[in-house]
Amino acid sequence: MKKTIAVLTSGGDCAGLNAVMRAVVFHATSLGWTVLGIQNGTAGLLEEPYAVRELKREDFDGFTMRRGGTVLGTTNSRDPFHYPMPDGTYKDRSMEICDALKSLDVEALIGIGGDGSFDILSRLTSQGGIKFIGVPKTIDNDVGLTDLAVGFDTAVEVATEALDRLQPTAASHDRVMILEVMGRDAGHIALSAGIAGGADVILIPEIPYSIDAIAEKIKGIKEAGRNFALVVVSEAVTALDGEKREVVYHGGEKRYGGIAEYLAPMIAEATGFETRATVLGHVQRGGSPNHNDRLLAQNLGVHAVDLIAKGRYNRMVGWQNRGVTDVAIEDAVKVCRTVDLNGTRVHTARALGICLGDK
Ligand code: F6P
């Protein structure tokens, strides 16, 4: 049966979003369906005329799959239930979006997003009677009920490369280098990149740390004759007063940031090493997706279209046990998947002698 489906990207971008869309467009058009791309998340449907265009196979031939970012644009600050208006007030504009989807004759919406976007999109589509499929993407890898979200693997690769680049400069100058990585409230990027990049200390939000424990590890390295140390810290690790460090941007938007600079003087004081901080920031989100993210993106994109073809809706596609899977969207948004303290990676890190900040 001929169908029209729509696709949008929502929340922070990451590598691999265009690869998901390519898979959706290739598979859906091979079934004879029409795919509409909505620009800038749901905000594209609040413009007049709607910021919507048909996505064709030829749009994704060639370079697009390799490109970072999203050709549709995205937003992580325009919640349709609490939409910022030009006069500074907020308005519930969710029904306008449902009406727009209906007027475009959209049978189902594929939303490529994280848990925050899924929460919003599933409420919005259910109130408008529109069928929804979620494809998980986020460098934070914190979406529930999937082992992997699109973008995580590339972010870990970027953070690992940063450690590879920090190591020789640390060794040349007898320094401790602290690398601050993203991840919001989950320490997945820090833990994975820290193990892969040979870090000596990895600090994640899930494990409380003490400066004494960090200093003991680094002093031990010095006593053993090594002249440098590498520390990775996740952006949401708290300061000693229990507060997360934040940066307030123009307009009042707050984001985590600053923990590496905060820790640097304390680590220097406690260890006698000169210490420098590097904040990796959005570099982790940009750039071409690596092969793992391209594969994951396309496996999930195809599965999303398969679900629509089978009439199975309100599901999130995911990756478990070496294959695609799908779960009820409401189950996926219930859990923020933080680092499992009894999991393999924590065990591996400890067994390798990496200090996780605790004794
Ligand atoms: O959720 C993805 C993420 O990159 C987080 O790791 C980070 O805390 C946040 O988004 C940064 O948001 P923004 O792009 O708005 O600065």
PDB file of C-alpha atoms in Angstrom, residues 105-359:
ATOM      1  CA  ASP A 105      -1.434  13.067   5.097  1.00  0.00           C
ATOM      2  CA  VAL A 106       1.388  11.528   7.100  1.00  0.00           C
ATOM      3  CA  GLU A 107       0.613   7.981   8.176  1.00  0.00           C
ATOM      4  CA  ALA A 108       3.556   7.569  10.511  1.00  0.00           C
ATOM      5  CA  LEU A 109       6.380   9.688  11.898  1.00  0.00           C
ATOM      6  CA  ILE A 110       9.926   8.442  12.381  1.00  0.00           C
ATOM      7  CA  GLY A 111      11.681  10.544  15.029  1.00  0.00           C
ATOM      8  CA  ILE A 112      15.449  10.213  15.334  1.00  0.00           C
ATOM      9  CA  GLY A 113      16.144  11.398  18.850  1.00  0.00           C
ATOM     10  CA  GLY A 114      17.168  10.745  22.419  1.00  0.00           C
ATOM     11  CA  ASP A 115      15.006   9.960  25.440  1.00  0.00           C
ATOM     12  CA  GLY A 116      13.885  13.587  25.917  1.00  0.00           C
ATOM     13  CA  SER A 117      12.758  13.808  22.294  1.00  0.00           C
ATOM     14  CA  PHE A 118      10.983  10.439  22.481  1.00  0.00           C
ATOM     15  CA  ASP A 119       9.075  11.547  25.549  1.00  0.00           C
ATOM     16  CA  ILE A 120       7.865  14.666  23.740  1.00  0.00           C
ATOM     17  CA  LEU A 121       7.241  13.018  20.356  1.00  0.00           C
ATOM     18  CA  SER A 122       5.364  10.025  21.750  1.00  0.00           C
ATOM     19  CA  ARG A 123       3.061  12.261  23.836  1.00  0.00           C
ATOM     20  CA  LEU A 124       2.516  14.535  20.850  1.00  0.00           C
ATOM     21  CA  THR A 125       1.761  11.772  18.345  1.00  0.00           C
ATOM     22  CA  SER A 126      -0.518   9.890  20.730  1.00  0.00           C
ATOM     23  CA  GLN A 127      -2.573  13.031  21.406  1.00  0.00           C
ATOM     24  CA  GLY A 128      -2.899  13.551  17.621  1.00  0.00           C
ATOM     25  CA  GLY A 129      -3.559   9.896  16.783  1.00  0.00           C
ATOM     26  CA  ILE A 130      -0.385   9.685  14.667  1.00  0.00           C
ATOM     27  CA  LYS A 131       1.711   6.529  14.571  1.00  0.00           C
ATOM     28  CA  PHE A 132       5.267   6.901  15.830  1.00  0.00           C
ATOM     29  CA  ILE A 133       8.573   5.048  15.555  1.00  0.00           C
ATOM     30  CA  GLY A 134      11.680   6.222  17.443  1.00  0.00           C
ATOM     31  CA  VAL A 135      15.272   5.678  16.326  1.00  0.00           C
ATOM     32  CA  PRO A 136      17.707   6.256  19.224  1.00  0.00           C
ATOM     33  CA  LYS A 137      20.631   8.601  18.687  1.00  0.00           C
ATOM     34  CA  THR A 138      22.800  10.346  21.230  1.00  0.00           C
ATOM     35  CA  ILE A 139      26.486  10.487  21.971  1.00  0.00           C
ATOM     36  CA  ASP A 140      25.482  10.035  25.648  1.00  0.00           C
ATOM     37  CA  ASN A 141      24.248   6.448  24.939  1.00  0.00           C
ATOM     38  CA  ASP A 142      21.782   6.780  27.794  1.00  0.00           C
ATOM     39  CA  VAL A 143      18.573   5.674  26.031  1.00  0.00           C
ATOM     40  CA  GLY A 144      16.964   2.728  27.818  1.00  0.00           C
ATOM     41  CA  LEU A 145      16.528  -0.760  26.342  1.00  0.00           C
ATOM     42  CA  THR A 146      19.135  -0.445  23.614  1.00  0.00           C
ATOM     43  CA  ASP A 147      22.802  -1.281  23.987  1.00  0.00           C
ATOM     44  CA  LEU A 148      23.744   1.409  21.516  1.00  0.00           C
ATOM     45  CA  ALA A 149      22.442   4.704  20.221  1.00  0.00           C
ATOM     46  CA  VAL A 150      23.624   6.204  16.939  1.00  0.00           C
ATOM     47  CA  GLY A 151      26.531   8.631  17.452  1.00  0.00           C
ATOM     48  CA  PHE A 152      28.026   7.109  20.591  1.00  0.00           C
ATOM     49  CA  ASP A 153      30.704   5.042  18.900  1.00  0.00           C
ATOM     50  CA  THR A 154      32.016   7.982  16.869  1.00  0.00           C
ATOM     51  CA  ALA A 155      32.074  10.180  19.989  1.00  0.00           C
ATOM     52  CA  VAL A 156      34.107   7.541  21.837  1.00  0.00           C
ATOM     53  CA  GLU A 157      36.491   7.359  18.888  1.00  0.00           C
ATOM     54  CA  VAL A 158      36.989  11.145  18.961  1.00  0.00           C
ATOM     55  CA  ALA A 159      37.592  11.119  22.736  1.00  0.00           C
ATOM     56  CA  THR A 160      40.017   8.203  22.394  1.00  0.00           C
ATOM     57  CA  GLU A 161      41.942  10.057  19.717  1.00  0.00           C
ATOM     58  CA  ALA A 162      42.080  13.094  22.000  1.00  0.00           C
ATOM     59  CA  LEU A 163      43.763  10.936  24.664  1.00  0.00           C
ATOM     60  CA  ASP A 164      46.198   9.639  22.036  1.00  0.00           C
ATOM     61  CA  ARG A 165      47.072  13.240  21.260  1.00  0.00           C
ATOM     62  CA  LEU A 166      47.295  14.324  24.898  1.00  0.00           C
ATOM     63  CA  GLN A 167      49.623  11.486  25.910  1.00  0.00           C
ATOM     64  CA  PRO A 168      52.754  12.649  24.045  1.00  0.00           C
ATOM     65  CA  THR A 169      52.372  16.272  25.094  1.00  0.00           C
ATOM     66  CA  ALA A 170      51.781  15.139  28.695  1.00  0.00           C
ATOM     67  CA  ALA A 171      54.947  13.005  28.559  1.00  0.00           C
ATOM     68  CA  SER A 172      56.982  15.815  26.975  1.00  0.00           C
ATOM     69  CA  HIS A 173      56.120  18.257  29.761  1.00  0.00           C
ATOM     70  CA  ASP A 174      55.845  15.984  32.854  1.00  0.00           C
ATOM     71  CA  ARG A 175      52.168  16.837  33.198  1.00  0.00           C
ATOM     72  CA  VAL A 176      48.825  15.499  34.244  1.00  0.00           C
ATOM     73  CA  MET A 177      46.313  16.061  31.445  1.00  0.00           C
ATOM     74  CA  ILE A 178      42.617  16.129  32.300  1.00  0.00           C
ATOM     75  CA  LEU A 179      40.199  15.533  29.428  1.00  0.00           C
ATOM     76  CA  GLU A 180      36.575  16.595  30.016  1.00  0.00           C
ATOM     77  CA  VAL A 181      34.093  14.721  27.849  1.00  0.00           C
ATOM     78  CA  MET A 182      30.341  15.040  27.291  1.00  0.00           C
ATOM     79  CA  GLY A 183      27.736  12.446  28.216  1.00  0.00           C
ATOM     80  CA  ARG A 184      25.266  14.359  30.350  1.00  0.00           C
ATOM     81  CA  ASP A 185      24.408  12.286  33.470  1.00  0.00           C
ATOM     82  CA  ALA A 186      25.873   9.038  32.149  1.00  0.00           C
ATOM     83  CA  GLY A 187      29.577   8.220  32.158  1.00  0.00           C
ATOM     84  CA  HIS A 188      29.593   5.983  29.076  1.00  0.00           C
ATOM     85  CA  ILE A 189      31.834   8.153  26.883  1.00  0.00           C
ATOM     86  CA  ALA A 190      34.354   8.747  29.695  1.00  0.00           C
ATOM     87  CA  LEU A 191      34.505   5.092  30.676  1.00  0.00           C
ATOM     88  CA  SER A 192      34.808   3.671  27.158  1.00  0.00           C
ATOM     89  CA  ALA A 193      37.234   6.284  25.846  1.00  0.00           C
ATOM     90  CA  GLY A 194      39.222   6.173  29.087  1.00  0.00           C
ATOM     91  CA  ILE A 195      39.785   2.420  28.810  1.00  0.00           C
ATOM     92  CA  ALA A 196      40.465   2.589  25.053  1.00  0.00           C
ATOM     93  CA  GLY A 197      42.798   5.575  25.437  1.00  0.00           C
ATOM     94  CA  GLY A 198      44.852   4.234  28.337  1.00  0.00           C
ATOM     95  CA  ALA A 199      43.677   6.703  30.990  1.00  0.00           C
ATOM     96  CA  ASP A 200      45.010   6.350  34.528  1.00  0.00           C
ATOM     97  CA  VAL A 201      41.972   7.907  36.199  1.00  0.00           C
ATOM     98  CA  ILE A 202      38.375   7.932  34.919  1.00  0.00           C
ATOM     99  CA  LEU A 203      35.763   9.947  36.784  1.00  0.00           C
ATOM    100  CA  ILE A 204      32.103   9.309  35.987  1.00  0.00           C
ATOM    101  CA  PRO A 205      28.940  10.745  37.565  1.00  0.00           C
ATOM    102  CA  GLU A 206      27.896   7.295  38.817  1.00  0.00           C
ATOM    103  CA  ILE A 207      30.930   6.888  41.145  1.00  0.00           C
ATOM    104  CA  PRO A 208      31.761   9.436  43.874  1.00  0.00           C
ATOM    105  CA  TYR A 209      35.438  10.358  43.931  1.00  0.00           C
ATOM    106  CA  SER A 210      37.949  11.788  46.393  1.00  0.00           C
ATOM    107  CA  ILE A 211      40.982  13.914  45.564  1.00  0.00           C
ATOM    108  CA  ASP A 212      42.991  11.659  47.901  1.00  0.00           C
ATOM    109  CA  ALA A 213      42.181   8.571  45.810  1.00  0.00           C
ATOM    110  CA  ILE A 214      43.137  10.359  42.581  1.00  0.00           C
ATOM    111  CA  ALA A 215      46.355  11.716  44.139  1.00  0.00           C
ATOM    112  CA  GLU A 216      47.341   8.308  45.487  1.00  0.00           C
ATOM    113  CA  LYS A 217      47.021   6.794  42.014  1.00  0.00           C
ATOM    114  CA  ILE A 218      49.001   9.578  40.318  1.00  0.00           C
ATOM    115  CA  LYS A 219      51.726   9.653  42.999  1.00  0.00           C
ATOM    116  CA  GLY A 220      52.070   5.875  42.588  1.00  0.00           C
ATOM    117  CA  ILE A 221      52.643   6.411  38.850  1.00  0.00           C
ATOM    118  CA  LYS A 222      55.353   8.997  39.625  1.00  0.00           C
ATOM    119  CA  GLU A 223      57.054   6.699  42.149  1.00  0.00           C
ATOM    120  CA  ALA A 224      57.069   3.926  39.555  1.00  0.00           C
ATOM    121  CA  GLY A 225      59.053   6.241  37.252  1.00  0.00           C
ATOM    122  CA  ARG A 226      56.409   7.521  34.816  1.00  0.00           C
ATOM    123  CA  ASN A 227      56.371  11.280  34.279  1.00  0.00           C
ATOM    124  CA  PHE A 228      52.780  11.881  33.191  1.00  0.00           C
ATOM    125  CA  ALA A 229      49.223  10.817  33.841  1.00  0.00           C
ATOM    126  CA  LEU A 230      45.957  10.968  31.904  1.00  0.00           C
ATOM    127  CA  VAL A 231      42.642  11.705  33.593  1.00  0.00           C
ATOM    128  CA  VAL A 232      39.244  11.582  31.877  1.00  0.00           C
ATOM    129  CA  VAL A 233      36.305  13.271  33.563  1.00  0.00           C
ATOM    130  CA  SER A 234      32.688  13.197  32.532  1.00  0.00           C
ATOM    131  CA  GLU A 235      31.013  16.617  32.340  1.00  0.00           C
ATOM    132  CA  ALA A 236      28.387  15.834  35.024  1.00  0.00           C
ATOM    133  CA  VAL A 237      30.846  14.749  37.715  1.00  0.00           C
ATOM    134  CA  THR A 238      30.132  16.896  40.759  1.00  0.00           C
ATOM    135  CA  ALA A 239      32.428  19.324  42.511  1.00  0.00           C
ATOM    136  CA  LEU A 240      33.351  18.504  46.118  1.00  0.00           C
ATOM    137  CA  ASP A 241      30.302  20.433  47.345  1.00  0.00           C
ATOM    138  CA  GLY A 242      28.094  17.947  45.478  1.00  0.00           C
ATOM    139  CA  GLU A 243      27.093  20.451  42.783  1.00  0.00           C
ATOM    140  CA  LYS A 244      27.507  19.859  39.049  1.00  0.00           C
ATOM    141  CA  ARG A 245      29.538  22.512  37.243  1.00  0.00           C
ATOM    142  CA  GLU A 246      27.541  24.454  34.681  1.00  0.00           C
ATOM    143  CA  VAL A 247      28.041  27.076  32.018  1.00  0.00           C
ATOM    144  CA  VAL A 248      25.225  29.576  31.539  1.00  0.00           C
ATOM    145  CA  TYR A 249      24.882  30.647  27.928  1.00  0.00           C
ATOM    146  CA  HIS A 250      23.316  33.780  26.506  1.00  0.00           C
ATOM    147  CA  GLY A 251      19.557  33.560  27.065  1.00  0.00           C
ATOM    148  CA  GLY A 252      19.975  31.572  30.281  1.00  0.00           C
ATOM    149  CA  GLU A 253      20.406  28.068  28.778  1.00  0.00           C
ATOM    150  CA  LYS A 254      22.536  25.965  31.148  1.00  0.00           C
ATOM    151  CA  ARG A 255      24.825  23.114  30.122  1.00  0.00           C
ATOM    152  CA  TYR A 256      27.289  21.012  32.096  1.00  0.00           C
ATOM    153  CA  GLY A 257      30.893  22.170  31.817  1.00  0.00           C
ATOM    154  CA  GLY A 258      33.909  23.228  33.823  1.00  0.00           C
ATOM    155  CA  ILE A 259      34.711  20.207  35.999  1.00  0.00           C
ATOM    156  CA  ALA A 260      38.161  19.671  34.416  1.00  0.00           C
ATOM    157  CA  GLU A 261      39.267  23.244  35.153  1.00  0.00           C
ATOM    158  CA  TYR A 262      37.825  22.882  38.648  1.00  0.00           C
ATOM    159  CA  LEU A 263      39.805  19.702  39.376  1.00  0.00           C
ATOM    160  CA  ALA A 264      43.095  20.790  37.771  1.00  0.00           C
ATOM    161  CA  PRO A 265      44.503  22.969  40.601  1.00  0.00           C
ATOM    162  CA  MET A 266      43.476  20.430  43.248  1.00  0.00           C
ATOM    163  CA  ILE A 267      45.174  17.573  41.415  1.00  0.00           C
ATOM    164  CA  ALA A 268      48.268  19.727  40.828  1.00  0.00           C
ATOM    165  CA  GLU A 269      48.421  20.634  44.523  1.00  0.00           C
ATOM    166  CA  ALA A 270      47.907  17.065  45.696  1.00  0.00           C
ATOM    167  CA  THR A 271      50.370  15.426  43.268  1.00  0.00           C
ATOM    168  CA  GLY A 272      53.043  18.039  42.552  1.00  0.00           C
ATOM    169  CA  PHE A 273      52.439  17.585  38.791  1.00  0.00           C
ATOM    170  CA  GLU A 274      51.775  20.529  36.524  1.00  0.00           C
ATOM    171  CA  THR A 275      48.187  19.927  35.386  1.00  0.00           C
ATOM    172  CA  ARG A 276      46.250  21.097  32.339  1.00  0.00           C
ATOM    173  CA  ALA A 277      42.595  20.747  31.383  1.00  0.00           C
ATOM    174  CA  THR A 278      41.114  20.150  27.909  1.00  0.00           C
ATOM    175  CA  VAL A 279      37.385  20.381  27.227  1.00  0.00           C
ATOM    176  CA  LEU A 280      36.521  18.316  24.153  1.00  0.00           C
ATOM    177  CA  GLY A 281      32.983  19.698  23.736  1.00  0.00           C
ATOM    178  CA  HIS A 282      31.034  19.526  20.502  1.00  0.00           C
ATOM    179  CA  VAL A 283      33.955  18.021  18.585  1.00  0.00           C
ATOM    180  CA  GLN A 284      32.497  14.747  19.909  1.00  0.00           C
ATOM    181  CA  ARG A 285      29.279  15.340  17.987  1.00  0.00           C
ATOM    182  CA  GLY A 286      30.592  16.603  14.659  1.00  0.00           C
ATOM    183  CA  GLY A 287      32.435  14.914  11.838  1.00  0.00           C
ATOM    184  CA  SER A 288      31.845  11.882   9.729  1.00  0.00           C
ATOM    185  CA  PRO A 289      30.261   8.837  11.407  1.00  0.00           C
ATOM    186  CA  ASN A 290      32.637   5.899  11.810  1.00  0.00           C
ATOM    187  CA  HIS A 291      31.797   2.541  10.269  1.00  0.00           C
ATOM    188  CA  ASN A 292      30.070   1.231  13.415  1.00  0.00           C
ATOM    189  CA  ASP A 293      27.710   4.204  13.500  1.00  0.00           C
ATOM    190  CA  ARG A 294      27.019   3.947   9.763  1.00  0.00           C
ATOM    191  CA  LEU A 295      26.108   0.288  10.191  1.00  0.00           C
ATOM    192  CA  LEU A 296      24.006   0.840  13.292  1.00  0.00           C
ATOM    193  CA  ALA A 297      22.243   3.822  11.701  1.00  0.00           C
ATOM    194  CA  GLN A 298      21.306   1.880   8.590  1.00  0.00           C
ATOM    195  CA  ASN A 299      20.272  -1.272  10.461  1.00  0.00           C
ATOM    196  CA  LEU A 300      17.981   0.818  12.678  1.00  0.00           C
ATOM    197  CA  GLY A 301      16.632   2.909   9.788  1.00  0.00           C
ATOM    198  CA  VAL A 302      15.661  -0.198   7.830  1.00  0.00           C
ATOM    199  CA  HIS A 303      14.055  -1.764  10.903  1.00  0.00           C
ATOM    200  CA  ALA A 304      12.010   1.395  11.520  1.00  0.00           C
ATOM    201  CA  VAL A 305      10.539   1.151   8.002  1.00  0.00           C
ATOM    202  CA  ASP A 306       9.976  -2.617   8.427  1.00  0.00           C
ATOM    203  CA  LEU A 307       7.901  -1.916  11.552  1.00  0.00           C
ATOM    204  CA  ILE A 308       5.706   0.545   9.664  1.00  0.00           C
ATOM    205  CA  ALA A 309       5.307  -1.969   6.818  1.00  0.00           C
ATOM    206  CA  LYS A 310       4.125  -4.545   9.370  1.00  0.00           C
ATOM    207  CA  GLY A 311       1.790  -2.072  11.070  1.00  0.00           C
ATOM    208  CA  ARG A 312       3.695  -2.172  14.363  1.00  0.00           C
ATOM    209  CA  TYR A 313       3.692   1.292  15.858  1.00  0.00           C
ATOM    210  CA  ASN A 314       4.719   3.288  18.900  1.00  0.00           C
ATOM    211  CA  ARG A 315       7.955   1.329  19.124  1.00  0.00           C
ATOM    212  CA  MET A 316      11.567   2.328  19.532  1.00  0.00           C
ATOM    213  CA  VAL A 317      14.011   0.369  17.409  1.00  0.00           C
ATOM    214  CA  GLY A 318      17.204  -0.641  19.167  1.00  0.00           C
ATOM    215  CA  TRP A 319      20.246  -2.880  19.214  1.00  0.00           C
ATOM    216  CA  GLN A 320      20.536  -5.850  21.551  1.00  0.00           C
ATOM    217  CA  ASN A 321      22.383  -9.176  21.370  1.00  0.00           C
ATOM    218  CA  ARG A 322      24.042  -8.425  18.023  1.00  0.00           C
ATOM    219  CA  GLY A 323      20.829  -7.588  16.201  1.00  0.00           C
ATOM    220  CA  VAL A 324      18.018  -5.096  15.788  1.00  0.00           C
ATOM    221  CA  THR A 325      15.132  -5.206  18.190  1.00  0.00           C
ATOM    222  CA  ASP A 326      12.181  -3.009  19.090  1.00  0.00           C
ATOM    223  CA  VAL A 327      10.478  -2.107  22.342  1.00  0.00           C
ATOM    224  CA  ALA A 328       7.427  -0.134  23.411  1.00  0.00           C
ATOM    225  CA  ILE A 329       8.392   3.518  23.326  1.00  0.00           C
ATOM    226  CA  GLU A 330       6.957   4.130  26.809  1.00  0.00           C
ATOM    227  CA  ASP A 331       9.246   1.443  28.248  1.00  0.00           C
ATOM    228  CA  ALA A 332      12.292   2.960  26.549  1.00  0.00           C
ATOM    229  CA  VAL A 333      11.695   6.444  27.959  1.00  0.00           C
ATOM    230  CA  LYS A 334      11.201   5.166  31.524  1.00  0.00           C
ATOM    231  CA  VAL A 335      14.890   4.467  32.060  1.00  0.00           C
ATOM    232  CA  CYS A 336      17.916   6.709  31.694  1.00  0.00           C
ATOM    233  CA  ARG A 337      20.611   4.103  31.106  1.00  0.00           C
ATOM    234  CA  THR A 338      23.606   5.110  33.205  1.00  0.00           C
ATOM    235  CA  VAL A 339      26.786   3.069  33.677  1.00  0.00           C
ATOM    236  CA  ASP A 340      26.175  -0.342  35.262  1.00  0.00           C
ATOM    237  CA  LEU A 341      28.516  -0.437  38.244  1.00  0.00           C
ATOM    238  CA  ASN A 342      28.528  -4.245  38.117  1.00  0.00           C
ATOM    239  CA  GLY A 343      29.041  -4.316  34.345  1.00  0.00           C
ATOM    240  CA  THR A 344      31.984  -5.470  32.265  1.00  0.00           C
ATOM    241  CA  ARG A 345      33.504  -2.073  31.590  1.00  0.00           C
ATOM    242  CA  VAL A 346      33.717  -1.052  35.239  1.00  0.00           C
ATOM    243  CA  HIS A 347      35.201  -4.449  36.086  1.00  0.00           C
ATOM    244  CA  THR A 348      37.711  -4.192  33.223  1.00  0.00           C
ATOM    245  CA  ALA A 349      38.757  -0.693  34.248  1.00  0.00           C
ATOM    246  CA  ARG A 350      39.363  -1.735  37.834  1.00  0.00           C
ATOM    247  CA  ALA A 351      41.167  -4.925  36.785  1.00  0.00           C
ATOM    248  CA  LEU A 352      43.485  -2.811  34.616  1.00  0.00           C
ATOM    249  CA  GLY A 353      44.365  -0.697  37.639  1.00  0.00           C
ATOM    250  CA  ILE A 354      42.505   2.378  36.408  1.00  0.00           C
ATOM    251  CA  CYS A 355      41.407   4.565  39.315  1.00  0.00           C
ATOM    252  CA  LEU A 356      37.679   5.340  39.149  1.00  0.00           C
ATOM    253  CA  GLY A 357      38.021   7.998  41.816  1.00  0.00           C
ATOM    254  CA  ASP A 358      36.977   5.849  44.740  1.00  0.00           C
ATOM    255  CA  LYS A 359      39.336   3.858  47.005  1.00  0.00           C
TER     256      LYS A 359
END
